[in-house]
Coordinates of C-alpha atoms and ligand atoms in Angstrom, one line a residue:
X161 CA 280.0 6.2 66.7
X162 CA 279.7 3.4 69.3
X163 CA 276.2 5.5 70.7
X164 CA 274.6 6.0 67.2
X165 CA 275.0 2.2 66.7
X166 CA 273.0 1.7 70.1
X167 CA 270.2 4.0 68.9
X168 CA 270.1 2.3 65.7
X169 CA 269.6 -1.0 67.6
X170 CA 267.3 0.6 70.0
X171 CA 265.0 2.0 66.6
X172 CA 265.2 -1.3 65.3
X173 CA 264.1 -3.5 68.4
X174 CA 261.5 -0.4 68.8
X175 CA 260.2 -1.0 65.3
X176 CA 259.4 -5.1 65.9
X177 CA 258.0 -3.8 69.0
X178 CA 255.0 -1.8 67.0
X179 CA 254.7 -4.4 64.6
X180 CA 252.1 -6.3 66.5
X181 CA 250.0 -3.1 67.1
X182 CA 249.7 -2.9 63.5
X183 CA 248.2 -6.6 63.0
X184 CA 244.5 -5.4 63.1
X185 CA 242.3 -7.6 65.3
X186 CA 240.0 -9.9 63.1
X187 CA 236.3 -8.8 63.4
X188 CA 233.7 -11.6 64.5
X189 CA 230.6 -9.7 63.8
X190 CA 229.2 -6.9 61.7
X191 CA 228.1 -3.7 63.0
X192 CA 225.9 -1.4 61.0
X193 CA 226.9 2.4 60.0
X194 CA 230.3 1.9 61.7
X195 CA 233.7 2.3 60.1
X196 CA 234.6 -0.6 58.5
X197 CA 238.4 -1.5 58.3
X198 CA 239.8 -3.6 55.6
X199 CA 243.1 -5.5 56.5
X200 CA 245.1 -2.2 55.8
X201 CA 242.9 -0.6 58.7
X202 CA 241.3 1.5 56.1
X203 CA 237.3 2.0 55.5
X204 CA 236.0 -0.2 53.3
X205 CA 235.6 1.9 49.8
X206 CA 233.6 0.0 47.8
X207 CA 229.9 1.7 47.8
X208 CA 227.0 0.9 46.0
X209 CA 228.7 -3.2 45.9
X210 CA 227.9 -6.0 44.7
X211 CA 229.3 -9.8 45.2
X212 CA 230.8 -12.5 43.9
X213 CA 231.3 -15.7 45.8
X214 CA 234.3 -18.3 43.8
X215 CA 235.4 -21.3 45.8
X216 CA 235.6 -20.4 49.7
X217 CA 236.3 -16.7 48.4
X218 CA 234.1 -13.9 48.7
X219 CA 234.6 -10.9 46.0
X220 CA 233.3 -7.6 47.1
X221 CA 233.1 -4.6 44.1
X222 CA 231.7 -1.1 44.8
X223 CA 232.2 2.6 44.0
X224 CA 235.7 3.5 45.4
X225 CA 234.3 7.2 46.4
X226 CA 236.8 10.3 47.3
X227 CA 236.3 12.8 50.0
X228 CA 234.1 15.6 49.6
X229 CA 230.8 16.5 47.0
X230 CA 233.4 15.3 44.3
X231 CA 233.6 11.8 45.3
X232 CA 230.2 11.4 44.2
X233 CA 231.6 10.9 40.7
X234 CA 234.2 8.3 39.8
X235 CA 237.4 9.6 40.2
X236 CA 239.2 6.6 40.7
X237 CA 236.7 3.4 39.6
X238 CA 235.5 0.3 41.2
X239 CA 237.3 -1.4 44.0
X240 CA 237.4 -4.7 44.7
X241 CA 237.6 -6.5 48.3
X242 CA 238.1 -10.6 49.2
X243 CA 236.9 -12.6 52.2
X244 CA 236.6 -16.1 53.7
X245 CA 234.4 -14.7 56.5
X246 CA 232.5 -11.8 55.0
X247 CA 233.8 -10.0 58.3
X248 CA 237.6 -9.4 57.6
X249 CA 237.9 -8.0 53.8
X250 CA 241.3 -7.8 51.9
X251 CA 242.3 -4.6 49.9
X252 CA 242.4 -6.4 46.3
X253 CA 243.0 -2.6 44.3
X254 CA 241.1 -1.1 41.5
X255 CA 239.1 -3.5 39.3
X256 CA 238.1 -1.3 37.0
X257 CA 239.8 1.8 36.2
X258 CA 238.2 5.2 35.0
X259 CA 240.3 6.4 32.4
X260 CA 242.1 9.3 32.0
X261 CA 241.2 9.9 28.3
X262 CA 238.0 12.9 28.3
X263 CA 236.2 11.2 25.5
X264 CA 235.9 7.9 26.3
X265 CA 232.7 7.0 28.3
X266 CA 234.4 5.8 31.8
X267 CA 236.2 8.8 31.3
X268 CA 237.4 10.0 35.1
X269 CA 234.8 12.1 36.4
X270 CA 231.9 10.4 35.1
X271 CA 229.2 8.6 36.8
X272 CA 229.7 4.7 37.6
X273 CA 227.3 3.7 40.4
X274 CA 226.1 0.0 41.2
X275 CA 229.1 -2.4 39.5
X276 CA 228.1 -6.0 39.7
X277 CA 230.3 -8.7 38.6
X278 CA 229.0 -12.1 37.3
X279 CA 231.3 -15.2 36.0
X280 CA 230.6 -16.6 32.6
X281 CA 230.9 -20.7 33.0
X282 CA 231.2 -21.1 29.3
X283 CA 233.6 -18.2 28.5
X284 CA 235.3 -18.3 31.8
X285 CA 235.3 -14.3 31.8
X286 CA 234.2 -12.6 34.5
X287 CA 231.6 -9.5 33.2
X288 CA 230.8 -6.4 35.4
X289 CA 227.9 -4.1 34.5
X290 CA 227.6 -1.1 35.8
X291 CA 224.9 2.2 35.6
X292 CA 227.2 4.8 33.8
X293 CA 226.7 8.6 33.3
X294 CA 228.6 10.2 30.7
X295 CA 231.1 12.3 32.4
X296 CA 229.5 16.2 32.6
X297 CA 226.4 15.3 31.5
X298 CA 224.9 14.7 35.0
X299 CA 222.0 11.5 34.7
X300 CA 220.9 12.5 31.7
X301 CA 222.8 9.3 29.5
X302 CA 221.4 6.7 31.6
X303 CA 223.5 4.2 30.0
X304 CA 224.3 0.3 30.9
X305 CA 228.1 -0.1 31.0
X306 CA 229.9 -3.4 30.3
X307 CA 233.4 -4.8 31.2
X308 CA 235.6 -8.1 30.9
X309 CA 238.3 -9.5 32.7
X310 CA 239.9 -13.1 32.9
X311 CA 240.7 -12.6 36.5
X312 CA 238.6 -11.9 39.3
X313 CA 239.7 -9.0 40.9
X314 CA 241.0 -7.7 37.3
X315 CA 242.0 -5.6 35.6
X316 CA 238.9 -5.3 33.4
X317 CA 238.8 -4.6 30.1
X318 CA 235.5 -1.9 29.3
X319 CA 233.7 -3.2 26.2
X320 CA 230.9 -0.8 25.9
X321 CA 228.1 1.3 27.5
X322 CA 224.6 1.6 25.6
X323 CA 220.4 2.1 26.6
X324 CA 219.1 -1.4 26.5
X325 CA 217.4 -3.4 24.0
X326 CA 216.4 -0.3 21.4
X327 CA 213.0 -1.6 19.0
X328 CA 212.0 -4.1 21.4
X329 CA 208.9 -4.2 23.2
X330 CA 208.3 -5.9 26.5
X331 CA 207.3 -9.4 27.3
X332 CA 204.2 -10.3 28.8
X333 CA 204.5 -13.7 30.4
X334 CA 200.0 -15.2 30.7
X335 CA 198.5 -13.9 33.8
X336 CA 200.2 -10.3 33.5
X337 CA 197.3 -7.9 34.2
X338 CA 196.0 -5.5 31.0
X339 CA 197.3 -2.5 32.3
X340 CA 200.7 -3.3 32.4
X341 CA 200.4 -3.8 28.6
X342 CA 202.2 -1.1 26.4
X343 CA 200.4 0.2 23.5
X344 CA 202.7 2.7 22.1
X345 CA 200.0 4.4 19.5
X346 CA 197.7 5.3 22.7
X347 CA 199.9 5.5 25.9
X348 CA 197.7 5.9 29.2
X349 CA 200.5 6.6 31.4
X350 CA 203.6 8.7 32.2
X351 CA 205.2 5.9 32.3
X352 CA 204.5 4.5 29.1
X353 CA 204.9 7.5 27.2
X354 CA 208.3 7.0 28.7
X355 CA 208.6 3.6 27.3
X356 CA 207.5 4.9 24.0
X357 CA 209.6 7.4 23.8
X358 CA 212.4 5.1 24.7
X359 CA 212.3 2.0 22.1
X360 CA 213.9 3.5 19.1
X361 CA 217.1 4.2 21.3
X362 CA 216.7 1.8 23.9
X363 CA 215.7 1.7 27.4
X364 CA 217.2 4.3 30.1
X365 CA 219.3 2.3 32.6
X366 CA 220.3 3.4 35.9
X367 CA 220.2 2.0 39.2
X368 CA 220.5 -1.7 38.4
X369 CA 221.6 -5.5 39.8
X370 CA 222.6 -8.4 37.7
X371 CA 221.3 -12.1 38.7
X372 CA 221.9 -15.0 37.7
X373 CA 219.5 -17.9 37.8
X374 CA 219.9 -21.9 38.7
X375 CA 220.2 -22.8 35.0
X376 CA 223.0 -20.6 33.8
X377 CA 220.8 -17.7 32.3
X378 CA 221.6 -13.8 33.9
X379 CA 219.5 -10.9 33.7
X380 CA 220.2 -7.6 34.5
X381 CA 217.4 -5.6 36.2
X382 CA 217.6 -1.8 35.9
X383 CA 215.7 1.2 36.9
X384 CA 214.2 2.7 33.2
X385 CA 211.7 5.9 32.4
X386 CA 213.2 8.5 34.2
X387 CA 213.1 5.5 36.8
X388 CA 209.3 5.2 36.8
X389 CA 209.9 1.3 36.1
X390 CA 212.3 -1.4 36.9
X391 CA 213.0 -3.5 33.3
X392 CA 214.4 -7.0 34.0
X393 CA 215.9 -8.0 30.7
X394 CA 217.4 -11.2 30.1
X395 CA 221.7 -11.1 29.1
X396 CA 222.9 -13.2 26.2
X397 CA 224.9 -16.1 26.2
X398 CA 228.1 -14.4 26.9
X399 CA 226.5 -12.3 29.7
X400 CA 227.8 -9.2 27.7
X401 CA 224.8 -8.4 26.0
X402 CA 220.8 -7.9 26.1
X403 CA 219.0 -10.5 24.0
X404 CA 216.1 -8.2 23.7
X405 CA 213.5 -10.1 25.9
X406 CA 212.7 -7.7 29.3
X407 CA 209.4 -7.5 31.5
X408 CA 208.7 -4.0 32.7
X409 CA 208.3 -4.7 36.8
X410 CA 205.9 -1.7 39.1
X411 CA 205.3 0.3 35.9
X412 CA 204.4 3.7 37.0
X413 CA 206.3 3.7 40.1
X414 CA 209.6 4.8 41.1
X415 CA 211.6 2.2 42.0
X416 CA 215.4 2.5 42.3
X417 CA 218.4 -0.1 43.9
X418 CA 217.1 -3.4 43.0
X419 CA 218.4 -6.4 44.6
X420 CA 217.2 -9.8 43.6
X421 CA 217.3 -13.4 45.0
X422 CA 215.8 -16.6 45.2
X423 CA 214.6 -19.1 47.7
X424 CA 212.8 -22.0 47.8
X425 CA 211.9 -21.2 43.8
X426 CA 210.5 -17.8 44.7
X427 CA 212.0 -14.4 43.2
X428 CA 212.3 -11.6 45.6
X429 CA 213.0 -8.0 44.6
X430 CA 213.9 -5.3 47.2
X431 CA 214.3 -1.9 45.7
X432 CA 213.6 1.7 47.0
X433 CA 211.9 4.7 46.4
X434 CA 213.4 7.8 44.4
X435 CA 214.7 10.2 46.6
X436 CA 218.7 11.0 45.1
X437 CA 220.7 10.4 48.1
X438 CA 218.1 10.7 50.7
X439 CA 216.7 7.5 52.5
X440 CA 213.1 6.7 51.8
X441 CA 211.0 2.8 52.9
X442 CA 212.4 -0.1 51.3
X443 CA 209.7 -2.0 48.9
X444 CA 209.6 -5.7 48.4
X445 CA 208.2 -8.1 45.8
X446 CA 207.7 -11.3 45.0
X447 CA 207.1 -13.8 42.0
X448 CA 207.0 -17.4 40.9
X449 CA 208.3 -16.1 37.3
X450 CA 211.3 -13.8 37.0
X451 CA 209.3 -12.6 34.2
X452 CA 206.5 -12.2 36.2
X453 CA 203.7 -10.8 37.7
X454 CA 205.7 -9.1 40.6
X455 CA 203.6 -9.0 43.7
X456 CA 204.2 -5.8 45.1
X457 CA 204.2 -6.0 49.3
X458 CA 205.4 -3.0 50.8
X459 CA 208.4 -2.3 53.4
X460 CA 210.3 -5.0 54.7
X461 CA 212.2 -3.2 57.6
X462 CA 211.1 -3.3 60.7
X463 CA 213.1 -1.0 63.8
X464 CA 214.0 2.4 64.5
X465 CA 214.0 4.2 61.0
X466 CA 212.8 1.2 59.5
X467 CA 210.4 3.8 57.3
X468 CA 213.7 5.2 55.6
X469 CA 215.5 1.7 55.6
X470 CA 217.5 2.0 58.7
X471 CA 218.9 5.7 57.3
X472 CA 220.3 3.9 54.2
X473 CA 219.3 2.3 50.9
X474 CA 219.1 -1.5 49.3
X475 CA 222.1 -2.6 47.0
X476 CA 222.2 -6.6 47.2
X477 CA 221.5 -9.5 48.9
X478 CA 223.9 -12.1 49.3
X479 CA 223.2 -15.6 49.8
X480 CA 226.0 -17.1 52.8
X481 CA 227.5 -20.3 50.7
X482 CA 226.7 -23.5 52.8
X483 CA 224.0 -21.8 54.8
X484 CA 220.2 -22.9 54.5
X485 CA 217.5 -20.0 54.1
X486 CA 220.9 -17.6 55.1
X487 CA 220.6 -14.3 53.0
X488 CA 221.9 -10.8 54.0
X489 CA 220.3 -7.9 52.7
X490 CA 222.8 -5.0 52.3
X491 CA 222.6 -1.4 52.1
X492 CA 224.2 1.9 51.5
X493 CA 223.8 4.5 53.9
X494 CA 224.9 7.8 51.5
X495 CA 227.1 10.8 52.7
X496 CA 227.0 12.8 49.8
X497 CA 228.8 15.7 51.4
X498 CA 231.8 13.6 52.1
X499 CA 231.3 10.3 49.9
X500 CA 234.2 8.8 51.0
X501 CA 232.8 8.3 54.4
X502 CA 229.7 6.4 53.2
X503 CA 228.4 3.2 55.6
X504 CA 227.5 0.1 55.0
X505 CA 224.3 -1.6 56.5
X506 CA 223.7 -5.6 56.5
X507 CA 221.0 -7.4 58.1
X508 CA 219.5 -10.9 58.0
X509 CA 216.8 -11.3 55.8
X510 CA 214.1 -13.2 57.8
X511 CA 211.9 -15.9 56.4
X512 CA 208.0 -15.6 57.6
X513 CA 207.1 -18.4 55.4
X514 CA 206.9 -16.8 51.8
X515 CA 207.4 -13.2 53.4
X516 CA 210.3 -11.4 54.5
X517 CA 211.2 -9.1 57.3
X518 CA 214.4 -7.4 57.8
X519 CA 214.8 -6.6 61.6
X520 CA 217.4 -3.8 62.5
X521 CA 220.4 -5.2 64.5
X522 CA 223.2 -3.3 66.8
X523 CA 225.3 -6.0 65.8
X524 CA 224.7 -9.2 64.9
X525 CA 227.0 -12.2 63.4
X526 CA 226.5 -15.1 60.9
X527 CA 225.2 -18.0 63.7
X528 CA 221.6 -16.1 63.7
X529 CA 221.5 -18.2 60.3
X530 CA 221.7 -21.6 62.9
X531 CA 218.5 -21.0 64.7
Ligands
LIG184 C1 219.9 7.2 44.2 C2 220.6 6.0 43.5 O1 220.2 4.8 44.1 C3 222.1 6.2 43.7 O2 222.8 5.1 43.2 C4 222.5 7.5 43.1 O3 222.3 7.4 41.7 C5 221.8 8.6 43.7 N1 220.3 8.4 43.6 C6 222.1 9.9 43.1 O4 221.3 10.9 43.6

């Protein structure tokens, strides 16, 4: 009795002992295509992300991915993350749930990709949109999907997934040149029999970001056509709607993973090419106008593979909060074969007046923003 007491003391004094070792150390920099541990020591899982930053808190939401070919579907949903630092990330759960019901349309096993959350000032609600592909049905649905929460890091309520603004035609803002103009009765293009086909049941919507501007107004920006051009359509009020207005951007081109910003009152679009899960060079773009013209400028990645964006492919950019002319463009670097283990490359974006570069890094951490 008395010796089975000591072991039991010597378990417990052995168990404070390894508490320690589990306290993960905090991370001071970021280092492309490694593992990435979240406070639970675990990869980060959230693929595909996009952010959210709320008073001194930064909200990351992504594709939670499973192992193997199968965790290119959504199995699970979309996770959510939280930082102070944008280094050290805190396991918040499932935002978003797929569900286990086979008919509804985030039905588990369908295909959520690219979840961006935006927060609603006047209704307080907090609205993710996400590219959704009706579960065994491959890409064909091309769908926006839409969901609601009053909290942050959720649980969000799913509202609805549709194609975009059906019987609208695009807006032209002056200076647009001809050929971008869509006339549906003698198409010249691929891409705008496409579009034609399209506007009856609205717009195909895949890989896709959500901005919002300086004066309140968001617009989600989505690859349409069979992706052959990105639409950037203005959200209503709400943010949980399209109000119809959208400027086709690159028309004729494929042009998937859009990520927007803006600096010094220029737009900036960085998107890729179309190549499923394989890397391809990064494109960027320009314009005084979200509505337009986009000024089309080629690959911003300079470094080893920076022709196939560093081995992985454009999701967002984040602007650092209290930083000047501090943005980091982020990417995913796809492992289809095990999606679980997918990587996550950020870089500085670097200012060359009105032009960008983004310069591969080993590992680099946020005081490159002070020089
Ligand atoms: C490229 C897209 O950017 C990804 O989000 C995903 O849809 C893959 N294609 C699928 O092949």
């Amino acid at each position: 009795m008395k010796l089975r007491k000591i072991y039991a003391v010597k378990l417990i004094i052995a168990g404070l002992m390894a508490i320690p070792l589990m306290v993960h150390a905090q991370a001071k920099q970021f280092t492309p295509g490694a593992i990435w541990p979240d406070n639970n020591g675990v990869h980060i899982n959230a693929h595909g992300g996009g952010f959210l930053y709320q008073k001194g808190t930064y909200y990351w939401f992504g594709e939670h991915k499973i192992a193997g070919g199968a965790g290119n579907r959504a199995m699970v949903g979309v996770h959510c993350y939280s930082s102070k630092d944008l280094y050290n990330w805190k396991d918040e759960g499932i935002a978003l749930p797929v569900s286990p019901d086979t008919t509804n349309d985030i039905a588990k096993g369908c295909i959520l990709e690219r979840p961006k959350v935006v927060y609603n000032k006047k209704t307080k609600k907090y609205v993710m949109w996400f590219h959704l592909e009706l579960r065994g049905q491959g890409y064909k649905a091309a769908r926006a999907g839409v969901a609601v929460s009053n909290k942050v890091t959720g649980p969000y309520t799913f509202v609805k997934s549709y194609r975009p603004n059906a019987g609208f035609m695009p807006y032209y803002p002056d200076g647009t040149p001809d050929n971008e103009k869509v006339d549906c009765t003698q198409p010249k293009n691929k891409s705008e029999g496409f579009f034609c086909r399209d506007v009856p049941g609205g717009q195909m919507a895949r890989d896709m970001n959500v901005f919002v501007d300086d004066d309140g107004k968001a617009y989600h920006i989505f690859s349409a056509e069979e992706n052959f051009t990105l639409d950037i359509a203005e959200l209503n009020a709400d943010f949980t709607g399209h109000t119809g207005k959208f400027a086709r951007v690159y028309a004729g081109h494929q042009t998937e993973a859009p990520a927007i910003f803006k600096h010094n009152g220029t737009y900036y679009l960085i998107g890729s090419g179309t190549t499923g899960w394989d890397p391809n060079p990064a494109r960027w773009f320009s314009a005084k106008s979200i509505w337009g013209p986009w000024t089309y400028h080629g690959n911003p990645c300079i470094g080893p593979k920076a022709e196939l964006t560093f081995g992985g492919q454009s999701t967002y950019v984040l602007p650092v909060a209290g930083k000047k002319d501090a943005f980091i463009f982020m990417a995913d670097k796809w492992t289809p074969k095990d999606a679980i283990d997918g990587r996550y490359l950020w870089f500085p974006v670097t200012f060359k007046g009105d032009d960008i570069e983004i310069n591969w890094m080993e590992n680099w951490d946020l005081n490159v923003f002070n020089n």
